[in-house]
């Protein structure tokens, strides 16, 4: 299994600012994903972070709002830009291997509150 | 389009009772994977099981068991002799054969009281 860490674990931010969340995996993985979990809701995929190319965004999510970096096979960042209270959520990073038989493991999440 | 339905929003049981969490899925793929994750109050997502579409054998792991039935597109999860530590939100999820991104159900909150 992969061990995934995220920084920060939680933050309280002001409206209009940006926050960058870091995700570190203890082994090389092909696929990394970023999910959002709004309060009391399920998880929704924001984007797939691809190493060496631009992230692939899901419907309803755009690069200007959620820029993603994937500089190598063990690390990714998600930035939440120009934040509003509606961005208050848990943001979770996950990782999976090269084969579709691998399991997708999740980081501990980043609890973001926007005032 | 893929879809996962967890019709039970919240279930309350008393410790030592058995409880079954339902999961119904929709997909047009012939190859797919089903998952269950546990989210305790601390918020992290804990992997419980992965099942591929070609393996309909039921699985048992300690007090946990899973019943996969393709005929009804269901992947139900049973906890036997529930314990207070089982209190959490449980998510069922589905991935297609290619890219591993997950589609989650809305989750079932399980409350186990002593």
PDB file of C-alpha atoms in Angstrom:
ATOM      1  CA  UNK A   1       0.000   0.000   0.000  1.00  0.00           C
ATOM      2  CA  UNK A   2       0.982   3.631  -0.464  1.00  0.00           C
ATOM      3  CA  UNK A   3       1.325   6.044   2.440  1.00  0.00           C
ATOM      4  CA  UNK A   4       0.146   9.515   1.565  1.00  0.00           C
ATOM      5  CA  UNK A   5       0.701  12.709   3.533  1.00  0.00           C
ATOM      6  CA  UNK A   6      -0.853  16.111   3.016  1.00  0.00           C
ATOM      7  CA  UNK A   7       0.094  19.581   4.172  1.00  0.00           C
ATOM      8  CA  UNK A   8      -1.465  21.523   5.729  1.00  0.00           C
ATOM      9  CA  UNK A   9      -3.879  19.326   7.639  1.00  0.00           C
ATOM     10  CA  UNK A  10      -6.201  22.273   8.133  1.00  0.00           C
ATOM     11  CA  UNK A  11      -6.270  25.991   7.524  1.00  0.00           C
ATOM     12  CA  UNK A  12      -8.507  28.993   7.970  1.00  0.00           C
ATOM     13  CA  UNK A  13      -8.187  31.505   5.159  1.00  0.00           C
ATOM     14  CA  UNK A  14      -9.594  34.864   4.216  1.00  0.00           C
ATOM     15  CA  UNK A  15     -11.819  35.415   1.229  1.00  0.00           C
ATOM     16  CA  UNK A  16      -9.869  36.297  -1.914  1.00  0.00           C
ATOM     17  CA  UNK A  17      -6.634  34.596  -0.931  1.00  0.00           C
ATOM     18  CA  UNK A  18      -5.126  31.372  -2.291  1.00  0.00           C
ATOM     19  CA  UNK A  19      -3.934  28.221  -0.563  1.00  0.00           C
ATOM     20  CA  UNK A  20      -1.617  25.544  -1.915  1.00  0.00           C
ATOM     21  CA  UNK A  21      -2.036  22.004  -0.608  1.00  0.00           C
ATOM     22  CA  UNK A  22       0.820  19.553  -0.890  1.00  0.00           C
ATOM     23  CA  UNK A  23       0.502  15.797  -1.355  1.00  0.00           C
ATOM     24  CA  UNK A  24       3.453  13.453  -0.888  1.00  0.00           C
ATOM     25  CA  UNK A  25       3.423   9.691  -1.600  1.00  0.00           C
ATOM     26  CA  UNK A  26       6.014   7.320  -0.155  1.00  0.00           C
ATOM     27  CA  UNK A  27       6.436   5.472  -3.460  1.00  0.00           C
ATOM     28  CA  UNK A  28       6.257   6.260  -7.152  1.00  0.00           C
ATOM     29  CA  UNK A  29       2.727   6.167  -8.514  1.00  0.00           C
ATOM     30  CA  UNK A  30       1.344   6.781 -11.947  1.00  0.00           C
ATOM     31  CA  UNK A  31      -1.971   8.295 -11.041  1.00  0.00           C
ATOM     32  CA  UNK A  32      -2.663  11.018  -8.514  1.00  0.00           C
ATOM     33  CA  UNK A  33      -6.081  12.540  -7.970  1.00  0.00           C
ATOM     34  CA  UNK A  34      -7.574  15.468  -6.106  1.00  0.00           C
ATOM     35  CA  UNK A  35     -11.049  15.223  -4.602  1.00  0.00           C
ATOM     36  CA  UNK A  36     -13.247  17.717  -2.798  1.00  0.00           C
ATOM     37  CA  UNK A  37     -15.649  16.845  -0.019  1.00  0.00           C
ATOM     38  CA  UNK A  38     -18.000  19.654   0.877  1.00  0.00           C
ATOM     39  CA  UNK A  39     -19.484  19.623   4.396  1.00  0.00           C
ATOM     40  CA  UNK A  40     -21.724  16.612   4.891  1.00  0.00           C
ATOM     41  CA  UNK A  41     -21.344  15.570   1.276  1.00  0.00           C
ATOM     42  CA  UNK A  42     -19.684  12.834  -0.711  1.00  0.00           C
ATOM     43  CA  UNK A  43     -16.389  13.088  -2.562  1.00  0.00           C
ATOM     44  CA  UNK A  44     -16.185  14.684  -5.985  1.00  0.00           C
ATOM     45  CA  UNK A  45     -13.191  14.369  -8.267  1.00  0.00           C
ATOM     46  CA  UNK A  46     -11.611  17.709  -9.125  1.00  0.00           C
ATOM     47  CA  UNK A  47      -8.876  16.529 -11.446  1.00  0.00           C
ATOM     48  CA  UNK A  48      -6.332  13.878 -12.317  1.00  0.00           C
ATOM     49  CA  UNK A  49      -2.768  15.061 -11.831  1.00  0.00           C
ATOM     50  CA  UNK A  50      -0.617  13.759 -14.664  1.00  0.00           C
ATOM     51  CA  UNK A  51       3.161  13.671 -14.418  1.00  0.00           C
ATOM     52  CA  UNK A  52       4.751  15.599 -17.233  1.00  0.00           C
ATOM     53  CA  UNK A  53       1.534  17.029 -18.630  1.00  0.00           C
ATOM     54  CA  UNK A  54      -1.366  19.235 -17.644  1.00  0.00           C
ATOM     55  CA  UNK A  55      -3.937  17.981 -15.216  1.00  0.00           C
ATOM     56  CA  UNK A  56      -7.219  16.627 -16.521  1.00  0.00           C
ATOM     57  CA  UNK A  57     -10.165  18.461 -14.961  1.00  0.00           C
ATOM     58  CA  UNK A  58     -13.672  17.157 -14.364  1.00  0.00           C
ATOM     59  CA  UNK A  59     -16.740  19.023 -15.455  1.00  0.00           C
ATOM     60  CA  UNK A  60     -17.333  22.030 -13.241  1.00  0.00           C
ATOM     61  CA  UNK A  61     -13.693  22.503 -12.268  1.00  0.00           C
ATOM     62  CA  UNK A  62     -11.261  24.778 -14.095  1.00  0.00           C
ATOM     63  CA  UNK A  63      -7.520  25.256 -14.071  1.00  0.00           C
ATOM     64  CA  UNK A  64      -7.699  28.935 -13.175  1.00  0.00           C
ATOM     65  CA  UNK A  65      -9.521  28.120  -9.952  1.00  0.00           C
ATOM     66  CA  UNK A  66      -7.689  24.889  -9.094  1.00  0.00           C
ATOM     67  CA  UNK A  67      -4.214  24.880 -10.645  1.00  0.00           C
ATOM     68  CA  UNK A  68      -2.403  21.594 -10.114  1.00  0.00           C
ATOM     69  CA  UNK A  69       1.242  20.652 -10.370  1.00  0.00           C
ATOM     70  CA  UNK A  70       2.770  17.185 -10.645  1.00  0.00           C
ATOM     71  CA  UNK A  71       6.537  17.650 -10.899  1.00  0.00           C
ATOM     72  CA  UNK A  72       7.415  13.983 -10.268  1.00  0.00           C
ATOM     73  CA  UNK A  73       5.923  10.559  -9.520  1.00  0.00           C
ATOM     74  CA  UNK A  74       5.627  11.104  -5.767  1.00  0.00           C
ATOM     75  CA  UNK A  75       4.395  14.675  -5.344  1.00  0.00           C
ATOM     76  CA  UNK A  76       1.540  16.939  -6.361  1.00  0.00           C
ATOM     77  CA  UNK A  77       0.067  20.266  -5.307  1.00  0.00           C
ATOM     78  CA  UNK A  78      -3.416  21.701  -5.572  1.00  0.00           C
ATOM     79  CA  UNK A  79      -3.998  25.438  -5.273  1.00  0.00           C
ATOM     80  CA  UNK A  80      -7.390  26.812  -4.376  1.00  0.00           C
ATOM     81  CA  UNK A  81      -7.377  30.302  -5.870  1.00  0.00           C
ATOM     82  CA  UNK A  82      -9.321  33.421  -5.034  1.00  0.00           C
ATOM     83  CA  UNK A  83     -11.158  31.603  -2.303  1.00  0.00           C
ATOM     84  CA  UNK A  84     -14.735  32.188  -1.218  1.00  0.00           C
ATOM     85  CA  UNK A  85     -16.685  30.616   1.664  1.00  0.00           C
ATOM     86  CA  UNK A  86     -18.111  28.095  -0.822  1.00  0.00           C
ATOM     87  CA  UNK A  87     -14.621  26.611  -1.120  1.00  0.00           C
ATOM     88  CA  UNK A  88     -14.753  25.486   2.505  1.00  0.00           C
ATOM     89  CA  UNK A  89     -14.308  21.736   2.193  1.00  0.00           C
ATOM     90  CA  UNK A  90     -12.016  18.833   2.839  1.00  0.00           C
ATOM     91  CA  UNK A  91      -9.571  18.385  -0.009  1.00  0.00           C
ATOM     92  CA  UNK A  92      -8.202  14.868  -0.393  1.00  0.00           C
ATOM     93  CA  UNK A  93      -5.330  13.619  -2.439  1.00  0.00           C
ATOM     94  CA  UNK A  94      -5.233  10.016  -3.624  1.00  0.00           C
ATOM     95  CA  UNK A  95      -2.794   7.848  -5.514  1.00  0.00           C
ATOM     96  CA  UNK A  96      -2.899   4.689  -7.563  1.00  0.00           C
ATOM     97  CA  UNK A  97      -0.338   2.547  -9.345  1.00  0.00           C
ATOM     98  CA  UNK A  98       0.316   1.890 -13.001  1.00  0.00           C
ATOM     99  CA  UNK A  99      -2.066  -1.045 -13.189  1.00  0.00           C
ATOM    100  CA  UNK A 100      -5.786  -0.773 -12.834  1.00  0.00           C
ATOM    101  CA  UNK A 101      -5.607  -3.591 -10.356  1.00  0.00           C
ATOM    102  CA  UNK A 102      -3.967  -1.315  -7.827  1.00  0.00           C
ATOM    103  CA  UNK A 103      -6.024   0.161  -5.058  1.00  0.00           C
ATOM    104  CA  UNK A 104      -6.486   3.875  -4.707  1.00  0.00           C
ATOM    105  CA  UNK A 105      -5.321   5.111  -1.329  1.00  0.00           C
ATOM    106  CA  UNK A 106      -6.142   8.463   0.197  1.00  0.00           C
ATOM    107  CA  UNK A 107      -4.266  11.055   2.155  1.00  0.00           C
ATOM    108  CA  UNK A 108      -5.613  12.338   5.482  1.00  0.00           C
ATOM    109  CA  UNK A 109      -7.198  15.373   3.846  1.00  0.00           C
ATOM    110  CA  UNK A 110      -6.891  19.126   4.278  1.00  0.00           C
ATOM    111  CA  UNK A 111      -9.761  20.854   6.080  1.00  0.00           C
ATOM    112  CA  UNK A 112     -10.158  24.292   4.599  1.00  0.00           C
ATOM    113  CA  UNK A 113     -12.350  26.997   6.105  1.00  0.00           C
ATOM    114  CA  UNK A 114     -12.768  30.245   4.200  1.00  0.00           C
ATOM    115  CA  UNK A 115     -14.090  33.239   6.119  1.00  0.00           C
TER     116      UNK A 115
ATOM    117  CA  UNK B   1     -22.430   7.410 -17.111  1.00  0.00           C
ATOM    118  CA  UNK B   2     -21.377   5.705 -13.940  1.00  0.00           C
ATOM    119  CA  UNK B   3     -23.438   6.087 -10.810  1.00  0.00           C
ATOM    120  CA  UNK B   4     -23.379   4.722  -7.287  1.00  0.00           C
ATOM    121  CA  UNK B   5     -26.436   4.810  -5.056  1.00  0.00           C
ATOM    122  CA  UNK B   6     -26.383   4.378  -1.303  1.00  0.00           C
ATOM    123  CA  UNK B   7     -30.005   4.750  -0.366  1.00  0.00           C
ATOM    124  CA  UNK B   8     -29.447   4.550   3.389  1.00  0.00           C
ATOM    125  CA  UNK B   9     -28.446   7.979   4.654  1.00  0.00           C
ATOM    126  CA  UNK B  10     -28.032   7.005   8.281  1.00  0.00           C
ATOM    127  CA  UNK B  11     -28.340   3.774  10.238  1.00  0.00           C
ATOM    128  CA  UNK B  12     -28.401   3.486  14.010  1.00  0.00           C
ATOM    129  CA  UNK B  13     -27.786   0.174  15.758  1.00  0.00           C
ATOM    130  CA  UNK B  14     -26.928  -1.026  19.209  1.00  0.00           C
ATOM    131  CA  UNK B  15     -23.596  -2.682  19.794  1.00  0.00           C
ATOM    132  CA  UNK B  16     -23.439  -6.388  18.789  1.00  0.00           C
ATOM    133  CA  UNK B  17     -26.195  -6.031  16.227  1.00  0.00           C
ATOM    134  CA  UNK B  18     -25.488  -7.012  12.632  1.00  0.00           C
ATOM    135  CA  UNK B  19     -25.908  -4.289  10.023  1.00  0.00           C
ATOM    136  CA  UNK B  20     -25.912  -4.277   6.221  1.00  0.00           C
ATOM    137  CA  UNK B  21     -25.031  -1.241   4.151  1.00  0.00           C
ATOM    138  CA  UNK B  22     -26.478  -1.258   0.654  1.00  0.00           C
ATOM    139  CA  UNK B  23     -24.747  -0.171  -2.534  1.00  0.00           C
ATOM    140  CA  UNK B  24     -26.223  -0.231  -6.036  1.00  0.00           C
ATOM    141  CA  UNK B  25     -24.188   0.805  -9.042  1.00  0.00           C
ATOM    142  CA  UNK B  26     -24.669   1.626 -12.708  1.00  0.00           C
ATOM    143  CA  UNK B  27     -22.068   1.292 -15.431  1.00  0.00           C
ATOM    144  CA  UNK B  28     -21.873   0.338 -19.080  1.00  0.00           C
ATOM    145  CA  UNK B  29     -18.354  -0.996 -18.720  1.00  0.00           C
ATOM    146  CA  UNK B  30     -17.815  -4.739 -18.679  1.00  0.00           C
ATOM    147  CA  UNK B  31     -14.667  -4.302 -16.628  1.00  0.00           C
ATOM    148  CA  UNK B  32     -15.010  -2.235 -13.496  1.00  0.00           C
ATOM    149  CA  UNK B  33     -13.985  -2.143  -9.868  1.00  0.00           C
ATOM    150  CA  UNK B  34     -16.031  -1.616  -6.749  1.00  0.00           C
ATOM    151  CA  UNK B  35     -14.709  -0.273  -3.479  1.00  0.00           C
ATOM    152  CA  UNK B  36     -15.759   0.370   0.079  1.00  0.00           C
ATOM    153  CA  UNK B  37     -14.108   3.052   2.191  1.00  0.00           C
ATOM    154  CA  UNK B  38     -14.639   4.034   5.820  1.00  0.00           C
ATOM    155  CA  UNK B  39     -14.448   7.657   6.945  1.00  0.00           C
ATOM    156  CA  UNK B  40     -14.266   7.988  10.731  1.00  0.00           C
ATOM    157  CA  UNK B  41     -14.908  11.340  12.425  1.00  0.00           C
ATOM    158  CA  UNK B  42     -11.224  12.240  12.018  1.00  0.00           C
ATOM    159  CA  UNK B  43     -11.883  12.544   8.288  1.00  0.00           C
ATOM    160  CA  UNK B  44      -9.366  10.251   6.642  1.00  0.00           C
ATOM    161  CA  UNK B  45     -10.601   7.735   4.118  1.00  0.00           C
ATOM    162  CA  UNK B  46      -9.731   4.156   5.026  1.00  0.00           C
ATOM    163  CA  UNK B  47      -9.700   1.529   2.284  1.00  0.00           C
ATOM    164  CA  UNK B  48     -11.712  -1.589   3.137  1.00  0.00           C
ATOM    165  CA  UNK B  49     -12.061  -3.658  -0.019  1.00  0.00           C
ATOM    166  CA  UNK B  50     -11.743  -3.666  -3.812  1.00  0.00           C
ATOM    167  CA  UNK B  51     -13.641  -6.055  -6.051  1.00  0.00           C
ATOM    168  CA  UNK B  52     -13.368  -6.456  -9.816  1.00  0.00           C
ATOM    169  CA  UNK B  53     -16.313  -7.212 -12.044  1.00  0.00           C
ATOM    170  CA  UNK B  54     -15.127 -10.711 -12.854  1.00  0.00           C
ATOM    171  CA  UNK B  55     -14.991 -11.899  -9.287  1.00  0.00           C
ATOM    172  CA  UNK B  56     -18.402 -12.440  -7.747  1.00  0.00           C
ATOM    173  CA  UNK B  57     -17.196 -14.463  -4.808  1.00  0.00           C
ATOM    174  CA  UNK B  58     -18.303 -13.129  -1.494  1.00  0.00           C
ATOM    175  CA  UNK B  59     -15.534 -12.039   0.819  1.00  0.00           C
ATOM    176  CA  UNK B  60     -15.196 -12.159   4.566  1.00  0.00           C
ATOM    177  CA  UNK B  61     -12.618 -10.318   6.629  1.00  0.00           C
ATOM    178  CA  UNK B  62     -13.121 -10.710  10.336  1.00  0.00           C
ATOM    179  CA  UNK B  63     -16.453  -9.105  11.216  1.00  0.00           C
ATOM    180  CA  UNK B  64     -16.787  -7.616   7.734  1.00  0.00           C
ATOM    181  CA  UNK B  65     -18.307  -9.359   4.738  1.00  0.00           C
ATOM    182  CA  UNK B  66     -19.244  -8.259   1.258  1.00  0.00           C
ATOM    183  CA  UNK B  67     -21.870  -9.610  -1.119  1.00  0.00           C
ATOM    184  CA  UNK B  68     -21.339  -8.790  -4.800  1.00  0.00           C
ATOM    185  CA  UNK B  69     -24.210  -9.623  -7.151  1.00  0.00           C
ATOM    186  CA  UNK B  70     -23.885  -8.560 -10.768  1.00  0.00           C
ATOM    187  CA  UNK B  71     -27.447  -9.650 -11.512  1.00  0.00           C
ATOM    188  CA  UNK B  72     -28.755  -6.884  -9.254  1.00  0.00           C
ATOM    189  CA  UNK B  73     -25.771  -4.511  -9.648  1.00  0.00           C
ATOM    190  CA  UNK B  74     -25.258  -4.526  -5.918  1.00  0.00           C
ATOM    191  CA  UNK B  75     -22.238  -4.663  -3.653  1.00  0.00           C
ATOM    192  CA  UNK B  76     -23.504  -4.789  -0.090  1.00  0.00           C
ATOM    193  CA  UNK B  77     -21.422  -4.615   3.057  1.00  0.00           C
ATOM    194  CA  UNK B  78     -22.301  -6.378   6.302  1.00  0.00           C
ATOM    195  CA  UNK B  79     -20.766  -5.771   9.702  1.00  0.00           C
ATOM    196  CA  UNK B  80     -21.362  -8.606  12.132  1.00  0.00           C
ATOM    197  CA  UNK B  81     -21.538  -7.926  15.859  1.00  0.00           C
ATOM    198  CA  UNK B  82     -21.084  -4.179  15.403  1.00  0.00           C
ATOM    199  CA  UNK B  83     -18.898  -2.196  17.777  1.00  0.00           C
ATOM    200  CA  UNK B  84     -18.823   1.467  18.752  1.00  0.00           C
ATOM    201  CA  UNK B  85     -15.573   1.858  16.795  1.00  0.00           C
ATOM    202  CA  UNK B  86     -17.500   0.991  13.640  1.00  0.00           C
ATOM    203  CA  UNK B  87     -19.273   4.337  13.853  1.00  0.00           C
ATOM    204  CA  UNK B  88     -18.292   6.220  10.704  1.00  0.00           C
ATOM    205  CA  UNK B  89     -19.481   7.193   7.264  1.00  0.00           C
ATOM    206  CA  UNK B  90     -19.087   4.385   4.760  1.00  0.00           C
ATOM    207  CA  UNK B  91     -18.686   5.093   1.070  1.00  0.00           C
ATOM    208  CA  UNK B  92     -19.162   2.738  -1.830  1.00  0.00           C
ATOM    209  CA  UNK B  93     -17.291   3.698  -5.005  1.00  0.00           C
ATOM    210  CA  UNK B  94     -16.884   2.570  -8.608  1.00  0.00           C
ATOM    211  CA  UNK B  95     -14.064   2.927 -11.113  1.00  0.00           C
ATOM    212  CA  UNK B  96     -14.009   2.108 -14.803  1.00  0.00           C
ATOM    213  CA  UNK B  97     -11.542  -0.167 -16.510  1.00  0.00           C
ATOM    214  CA  UNK B  98      -9.111   2.492 -17.562  1.00  0.00           C
ATOM    215  CA  UNK B  99      -8.228   5.383 -15.327  1.00  0.00           C
ATOM    216  CA  UNK B 100      -8.947   4.529 -11.707  1.00  0.00           C
ATOM    217  CA  UNK B 101     -10.792   7.741 -10.929  1.00  0.00           C
ATOM    218  CA  UNK B 102     -13.564   6.931  -8.494  1.00  0.00           C
ATOM    219  CA  UNK B 103     -17.247   7.746  -8.538  1.00  0.00           C
ATOM    220  CA  UNK B 104     -18.554   7.771  -4.990  1.00  0.00           C
ATOM    221  CA  UNK B 105     -21.961   7.145  -3.534  1.00  0.00           C
ATOM    222  CA  UNK B 106     -23.400   9.644  -1.105  1.00  0.00           C
ATOM    223  CA  UNK B 107     -22.304   7.604   1.881  1.00  0.00           C
ATOM    224  CA  UNK B 108     -24.100   5.923   4.777  1.00  0.00           C
ATOM    225  CA  UNK B 109     -23.524   7.208   8.292  1.00  0.00           C
ATOM    226  CA  UNK B 110     -23.450   4.328  10.765  1.00  0.00           C
ATOM    227  CA  UNK B 111     -23.990   5.085  14.441  1.00  0.00           C
ATOM    228  CA  UNK B 112     -23.284   2.248  16.845  1.00  0.00           C
ATOM    229  CA  UNK B 113     -24.343   2.954  20.397  1.00  0.00           C
ATOM    230  CA  UNK B 114     -23.174   1.015  23.445  1.00  0.00           C
TER     231      UNK B 114
END
